Short mmCIF file of C-alpha atoms in Angstrom, two decimals:
data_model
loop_
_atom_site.label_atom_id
_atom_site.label_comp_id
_atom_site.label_asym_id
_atom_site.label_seq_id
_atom_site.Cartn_x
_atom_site.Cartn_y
_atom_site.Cartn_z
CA UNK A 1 -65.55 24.58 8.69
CA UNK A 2 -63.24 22.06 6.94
CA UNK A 3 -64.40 19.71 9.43
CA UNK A 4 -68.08 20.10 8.08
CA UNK A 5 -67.34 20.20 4.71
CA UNK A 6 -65.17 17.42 4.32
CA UNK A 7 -68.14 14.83 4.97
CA UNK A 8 -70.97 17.55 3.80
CA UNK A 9 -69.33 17.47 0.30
CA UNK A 10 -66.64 14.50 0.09
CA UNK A 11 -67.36 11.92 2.40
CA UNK A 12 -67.80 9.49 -1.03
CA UNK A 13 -64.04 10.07 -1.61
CA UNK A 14 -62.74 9.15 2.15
CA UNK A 15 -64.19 5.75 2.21
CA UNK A 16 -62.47 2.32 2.19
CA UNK A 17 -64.20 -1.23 2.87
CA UNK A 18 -67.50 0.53 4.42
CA UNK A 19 -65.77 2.69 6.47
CA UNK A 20 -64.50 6.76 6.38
CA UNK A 21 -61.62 8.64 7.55
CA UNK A 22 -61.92 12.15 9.30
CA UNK A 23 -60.73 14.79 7.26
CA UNK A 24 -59.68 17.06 8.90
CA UNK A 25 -59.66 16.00 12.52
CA UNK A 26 -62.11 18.15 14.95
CA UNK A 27 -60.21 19.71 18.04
CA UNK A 28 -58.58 17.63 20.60
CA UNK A 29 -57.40 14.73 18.87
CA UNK A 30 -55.48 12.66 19.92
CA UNK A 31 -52.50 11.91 17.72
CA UNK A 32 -51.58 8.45 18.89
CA UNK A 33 -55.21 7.28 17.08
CA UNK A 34 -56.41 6.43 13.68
CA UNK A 35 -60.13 7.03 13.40
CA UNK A 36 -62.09 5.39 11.75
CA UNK A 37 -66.58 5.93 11.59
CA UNK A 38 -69.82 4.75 9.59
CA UNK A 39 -73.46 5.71 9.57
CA UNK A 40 -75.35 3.12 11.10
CA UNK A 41 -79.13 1.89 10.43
CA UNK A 42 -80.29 -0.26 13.65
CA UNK A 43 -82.66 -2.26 10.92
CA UNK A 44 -79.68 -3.29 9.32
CA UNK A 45 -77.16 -6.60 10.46
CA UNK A 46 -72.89 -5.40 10.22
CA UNK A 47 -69.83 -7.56 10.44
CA UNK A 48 -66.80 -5.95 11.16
CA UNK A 49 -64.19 -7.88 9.98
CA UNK A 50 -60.35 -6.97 11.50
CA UNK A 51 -56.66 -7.51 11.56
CA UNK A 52 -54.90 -5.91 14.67
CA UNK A 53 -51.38 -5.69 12.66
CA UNK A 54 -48.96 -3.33 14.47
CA UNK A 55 -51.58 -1.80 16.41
CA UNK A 56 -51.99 -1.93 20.40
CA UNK A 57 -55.76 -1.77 20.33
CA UNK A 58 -58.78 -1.26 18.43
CA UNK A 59 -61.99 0.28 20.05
CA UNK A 60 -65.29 -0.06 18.66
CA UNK A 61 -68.91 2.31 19.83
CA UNK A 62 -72.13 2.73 19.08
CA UNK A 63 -73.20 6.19 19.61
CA UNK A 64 -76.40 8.14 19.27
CA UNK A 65 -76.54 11.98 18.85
CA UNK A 66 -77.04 14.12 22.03
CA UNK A 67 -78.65 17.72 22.22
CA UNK A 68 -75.34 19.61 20.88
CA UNK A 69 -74.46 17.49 18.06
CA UNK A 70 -72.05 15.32 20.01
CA UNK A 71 -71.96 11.78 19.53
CA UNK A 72 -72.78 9.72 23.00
CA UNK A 73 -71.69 6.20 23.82
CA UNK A 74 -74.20 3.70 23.59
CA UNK A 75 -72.43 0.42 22.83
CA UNK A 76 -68.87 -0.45 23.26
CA UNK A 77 -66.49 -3.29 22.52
CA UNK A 78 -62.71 -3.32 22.12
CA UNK A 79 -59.54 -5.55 20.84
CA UNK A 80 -56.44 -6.17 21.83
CA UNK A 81 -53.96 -8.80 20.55
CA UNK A 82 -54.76 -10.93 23.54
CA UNK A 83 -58.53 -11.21 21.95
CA UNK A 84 -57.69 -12.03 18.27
CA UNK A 85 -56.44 -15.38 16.71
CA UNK A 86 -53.07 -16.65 16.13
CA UNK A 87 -53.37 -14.43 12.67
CA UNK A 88 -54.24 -11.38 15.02
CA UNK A 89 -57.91 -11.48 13.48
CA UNK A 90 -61.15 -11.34 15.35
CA UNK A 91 -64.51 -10.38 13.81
CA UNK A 92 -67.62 -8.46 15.37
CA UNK A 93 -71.16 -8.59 14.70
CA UNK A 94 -73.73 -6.05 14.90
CA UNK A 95 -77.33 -5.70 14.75
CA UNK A 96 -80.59 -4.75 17.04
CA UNK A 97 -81.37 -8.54 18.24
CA UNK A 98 -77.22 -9.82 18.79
CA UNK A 99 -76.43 -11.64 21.66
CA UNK A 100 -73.78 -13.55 23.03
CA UNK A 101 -69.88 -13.11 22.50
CA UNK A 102 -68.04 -11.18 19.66
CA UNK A 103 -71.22 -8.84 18.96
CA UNK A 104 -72.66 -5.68 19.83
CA UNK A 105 -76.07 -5.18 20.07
CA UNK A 106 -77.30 -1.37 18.25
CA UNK A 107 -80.03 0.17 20.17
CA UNK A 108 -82.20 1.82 18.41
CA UNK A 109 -81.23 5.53 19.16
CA UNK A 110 -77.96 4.48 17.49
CA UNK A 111 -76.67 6.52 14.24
CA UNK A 112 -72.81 6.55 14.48
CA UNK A 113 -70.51 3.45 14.37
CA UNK A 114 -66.18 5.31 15.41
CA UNK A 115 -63.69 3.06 15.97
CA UNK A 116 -60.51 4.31 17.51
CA UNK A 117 -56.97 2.13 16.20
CA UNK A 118 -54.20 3.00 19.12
CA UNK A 119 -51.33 2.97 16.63
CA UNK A 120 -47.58 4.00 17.57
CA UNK A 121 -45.31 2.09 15.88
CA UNK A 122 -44.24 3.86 12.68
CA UNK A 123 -42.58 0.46 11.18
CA UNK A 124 -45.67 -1.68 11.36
CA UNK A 125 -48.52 -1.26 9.46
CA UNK A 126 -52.13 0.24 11.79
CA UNK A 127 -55.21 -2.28 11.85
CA UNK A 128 -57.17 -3.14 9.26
CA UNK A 129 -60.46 -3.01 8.90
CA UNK A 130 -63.70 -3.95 6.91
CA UNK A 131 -67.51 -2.88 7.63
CA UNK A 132 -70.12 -5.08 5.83
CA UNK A 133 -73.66 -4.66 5.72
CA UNK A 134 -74.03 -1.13 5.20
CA UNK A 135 -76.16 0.33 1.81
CA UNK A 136 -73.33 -0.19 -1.42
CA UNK A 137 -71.73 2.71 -2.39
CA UNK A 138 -73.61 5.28 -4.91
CA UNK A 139 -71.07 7.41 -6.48
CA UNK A 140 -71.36 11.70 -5.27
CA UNK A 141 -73.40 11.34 -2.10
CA UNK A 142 -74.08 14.89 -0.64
CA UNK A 143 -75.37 14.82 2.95
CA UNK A 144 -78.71 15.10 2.98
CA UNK A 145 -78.69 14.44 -1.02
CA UNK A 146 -78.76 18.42 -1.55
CA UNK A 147 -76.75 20.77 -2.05
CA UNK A 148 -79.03 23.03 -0.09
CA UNK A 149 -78.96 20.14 2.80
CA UNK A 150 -75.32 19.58 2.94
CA UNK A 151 -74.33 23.31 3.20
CA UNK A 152 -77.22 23.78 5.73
CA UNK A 153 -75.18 20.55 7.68
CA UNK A 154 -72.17 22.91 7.28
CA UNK A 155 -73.48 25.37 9.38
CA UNK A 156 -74.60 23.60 11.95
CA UNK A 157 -71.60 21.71 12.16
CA UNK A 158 -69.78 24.71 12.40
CA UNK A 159 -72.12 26.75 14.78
CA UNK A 160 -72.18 23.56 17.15
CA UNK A 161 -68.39 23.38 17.06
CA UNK A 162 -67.82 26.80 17.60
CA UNK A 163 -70.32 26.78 20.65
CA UNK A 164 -68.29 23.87 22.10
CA UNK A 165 -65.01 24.73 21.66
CA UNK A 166 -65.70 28.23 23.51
CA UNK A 167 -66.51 25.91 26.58
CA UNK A 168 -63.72 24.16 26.36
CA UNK A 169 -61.60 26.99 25.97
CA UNK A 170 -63.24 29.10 28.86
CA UNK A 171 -62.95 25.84 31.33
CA UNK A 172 -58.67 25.39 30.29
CA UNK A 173 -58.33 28.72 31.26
CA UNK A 174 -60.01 28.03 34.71
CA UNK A 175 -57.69 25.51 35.13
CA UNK A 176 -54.41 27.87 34.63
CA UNK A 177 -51.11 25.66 34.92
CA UNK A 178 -52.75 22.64 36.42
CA UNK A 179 -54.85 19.40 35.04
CA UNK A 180 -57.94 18.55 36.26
CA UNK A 181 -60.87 16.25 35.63
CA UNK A 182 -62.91 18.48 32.85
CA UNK A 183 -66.61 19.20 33.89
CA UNK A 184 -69.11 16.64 33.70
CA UNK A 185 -71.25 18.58 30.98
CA UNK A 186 -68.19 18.35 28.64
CA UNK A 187 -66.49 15.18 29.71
CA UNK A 188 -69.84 13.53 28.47
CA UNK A 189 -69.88 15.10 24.77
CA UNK A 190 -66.20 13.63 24.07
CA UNK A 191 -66.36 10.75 26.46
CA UNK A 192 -65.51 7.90 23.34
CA UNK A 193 -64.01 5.45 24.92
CA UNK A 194 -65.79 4.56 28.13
CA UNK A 195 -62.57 3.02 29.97
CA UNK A 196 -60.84 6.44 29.24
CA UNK A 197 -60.22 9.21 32.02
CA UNK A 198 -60.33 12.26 30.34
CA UNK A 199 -57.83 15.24 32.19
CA UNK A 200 -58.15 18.97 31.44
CA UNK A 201 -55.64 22.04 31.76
CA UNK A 202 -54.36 25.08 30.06
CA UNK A 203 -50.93 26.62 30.17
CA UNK A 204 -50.24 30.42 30.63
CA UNK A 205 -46.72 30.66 31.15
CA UNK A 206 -44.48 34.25 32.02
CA UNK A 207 -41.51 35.10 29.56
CA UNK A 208 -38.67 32.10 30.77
CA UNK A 209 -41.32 29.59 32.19
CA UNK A 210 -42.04 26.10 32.21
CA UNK A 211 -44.47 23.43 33.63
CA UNK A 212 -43.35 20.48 35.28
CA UNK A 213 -46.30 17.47 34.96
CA UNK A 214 -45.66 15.05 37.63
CA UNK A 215 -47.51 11.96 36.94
CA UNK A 216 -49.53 9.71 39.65
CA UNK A 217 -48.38 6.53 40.20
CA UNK A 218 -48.81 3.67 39.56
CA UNK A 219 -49.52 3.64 35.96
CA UNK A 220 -49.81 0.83 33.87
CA UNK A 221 -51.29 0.53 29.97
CA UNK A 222 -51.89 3.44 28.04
CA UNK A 223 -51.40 6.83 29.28
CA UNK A 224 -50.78 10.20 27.16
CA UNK A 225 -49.83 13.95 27.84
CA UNK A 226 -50.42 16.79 24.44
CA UNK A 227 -50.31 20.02 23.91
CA UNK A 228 -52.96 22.23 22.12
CA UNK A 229 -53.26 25.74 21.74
CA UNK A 230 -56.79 27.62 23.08
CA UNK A 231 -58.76 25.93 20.12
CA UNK A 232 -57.25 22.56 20.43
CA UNK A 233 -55.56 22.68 18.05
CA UNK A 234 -52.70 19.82 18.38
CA UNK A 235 -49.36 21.90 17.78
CA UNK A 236 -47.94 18.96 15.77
CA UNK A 237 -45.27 18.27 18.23
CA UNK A 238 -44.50 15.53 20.11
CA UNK A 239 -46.75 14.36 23.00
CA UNK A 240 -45.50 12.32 26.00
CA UNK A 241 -47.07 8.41 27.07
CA UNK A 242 -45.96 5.69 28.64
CA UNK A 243 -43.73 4.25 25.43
CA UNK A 244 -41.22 6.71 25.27
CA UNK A 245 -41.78 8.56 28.56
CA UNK A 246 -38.04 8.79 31.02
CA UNK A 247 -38.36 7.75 34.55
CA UNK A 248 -36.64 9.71 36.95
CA UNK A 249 -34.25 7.78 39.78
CA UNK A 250 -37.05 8.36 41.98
CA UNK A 251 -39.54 6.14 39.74
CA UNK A 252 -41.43 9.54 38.92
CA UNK A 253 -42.12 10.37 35.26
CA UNK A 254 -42.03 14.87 35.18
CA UNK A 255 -42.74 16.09 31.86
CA UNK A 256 -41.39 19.72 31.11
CA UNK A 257 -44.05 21.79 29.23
CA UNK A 258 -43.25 25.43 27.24
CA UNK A 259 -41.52 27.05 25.05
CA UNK A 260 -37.96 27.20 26.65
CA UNK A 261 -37.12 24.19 28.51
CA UNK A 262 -34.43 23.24 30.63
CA UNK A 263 -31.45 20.81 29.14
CA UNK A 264 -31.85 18.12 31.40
CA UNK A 265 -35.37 17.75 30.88
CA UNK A 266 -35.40 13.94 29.57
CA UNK A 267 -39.35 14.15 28.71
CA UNK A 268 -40.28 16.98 26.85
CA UNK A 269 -43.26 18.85 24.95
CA UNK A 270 -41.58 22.03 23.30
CA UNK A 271 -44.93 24.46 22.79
CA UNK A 272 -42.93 25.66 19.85
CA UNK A 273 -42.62 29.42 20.95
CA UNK A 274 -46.52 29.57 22.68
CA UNK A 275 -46.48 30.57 26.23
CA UNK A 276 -50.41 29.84 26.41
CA UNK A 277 -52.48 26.82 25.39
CA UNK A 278 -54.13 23.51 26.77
CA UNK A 279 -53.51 20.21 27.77
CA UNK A 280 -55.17 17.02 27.68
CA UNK A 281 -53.85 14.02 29.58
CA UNK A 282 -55.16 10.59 28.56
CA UNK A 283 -55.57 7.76 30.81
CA UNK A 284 -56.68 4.15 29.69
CA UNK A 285 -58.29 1.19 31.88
CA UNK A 286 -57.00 2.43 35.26
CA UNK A 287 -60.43 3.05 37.03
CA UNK A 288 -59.89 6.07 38.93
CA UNK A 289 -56.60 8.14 39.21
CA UNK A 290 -55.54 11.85 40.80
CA UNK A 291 -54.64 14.32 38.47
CA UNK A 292 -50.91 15.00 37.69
CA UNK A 293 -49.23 17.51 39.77
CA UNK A 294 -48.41 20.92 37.88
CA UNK A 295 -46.27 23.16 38.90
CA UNK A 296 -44.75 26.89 37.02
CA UNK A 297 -40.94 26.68 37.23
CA UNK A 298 -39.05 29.98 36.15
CA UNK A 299 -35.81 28.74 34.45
#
């Protein structure tokens, strides 16, 4: 319900150079982000205008709104150092009728601009970013202009949520102590980034037990392992990915997942006392990939 009222009621406070922060996040998120969105009008011509900083990437979509309320990918683009200038700049255009390189053409279903910062380095600062072209700012803006409408977005929000999250919950606990590709009807409402493999599991551990996540091999770029609990929820504690995740002699990266975990464990994700949960595992611009191998260990 925060979720929904955030925007419904404050969305003129979380805005900065066209563009709005999420506040709160909605379930799932993914912690090694900064998010970033705008309404978008295909009748209208953007620039964004960026600086990569201390960020490792910075990806840009389009998205329409499907049946449930869920945003769907309809226009992509993305930056890495290796596409900005010397200054770690680049710029994007957008509009219905752009062509050619550094633009993004809006189709005309479009209604949602989210950008997605991959940002891990706590000493540097994340990208920056500016939206242009958007209608100037008009002081209190309910959704909807109401207060009628934006409580009435509220509960839709909510109700939508609510209705989605139950899905997700009910297919985690199909997948009891394992990670697996999450069904195609779901995949497709959270499926942001369209280079991203999206892995699903839950955790229901006996008193004294722990996972052990064997990754595939190889992996290269981005890769990430959290832990939620059944509304996904991120437990605020640390996730593993491929920056600060311990090989073993073998070349195998296991990751031990629960409550009580074994000392020698070099790459862990401490539940923080739950013995049930989920688990999403994050895999960027590797095509296709087997799920990691999950195994209950009793200590």
């Amino acid at each position: 319900m925060t979720a929904a009222l955030g925007p419904a009621l404050l969305g003129h406070l979380l805005q900065e150079d066209g563009l709005s922060r999420p506040l709160p996040c909605h379930g799932g998120p993914n912690p090694d982000y900064v998010m970033r969105h705008a309404a978008i009008d295909p009748a209208r011509r953007y620039h964004l205008e960026g600086r990569i900083n201390g960020s490792e990437r910075v990806g840009v979509g389009l998205y329409r709104i499907g049946p449930n309320g869920a945003p769907v990918e309809v226009g992509y683009a993305a930056f890495t150092p290796a596409d900005c200038d010397a200054d770690g700049r680049f710029l994007l255009g957008l509009s219905a009728d752009a062509t050619g390189p550094d633009t993004l053409t809006i189709p005309a279903d479009a209604r949602i601009l989210l950008i997605r910062i991959l940002h891990r380095d706590p000493l540097s600062d994340p990208a920056r970013l500016r939206l242009s072209g958007g209608p100037a700012s008009s002081g209190i803006a309910l959704a909807t202009r109401s207060h009628d409408g934006a409580l009435a977005f509220v509960a839709r929000t909510l109700g939508n949520n609510v209705r989605e999250y139950l899905k997700w919950t009910a297919a985690a606990v199909e997948r009891r102590n394992r990670l697996d590709s999450a069904p195609a009807d779901l995949a497709a409402t959270v499926q942001g980034d369209p280079d991203t493999l999206y892995f699903l599991g839950g955790f229901d551990l006996a008193e004294g037990e722990w996972l052990e996540v064997t990754m595939p091999q190889p992996l290269s770029g981005y890769w990430s392992l959290h832990a939620y609990n059944y509304w996904f929820e991120h437990l605020q504690t640390p996730g593993i990915h491929d920056r600060n995740a311990v090989a073993d002699p073998d070349g195998r990266i296991r990751i031990g997942i629960g409550p009580t975990l074994p000392g020698d464990a070099q790459n862990r994700i401490d539940t923080l006392g739950r013995r049930r949960g989920t688990l999403i595992c994050r895999i960027i611009g590797q095509g296709s990939q087997p799920a990691a191998i999950v195994r209950a260990v009793k200590s």
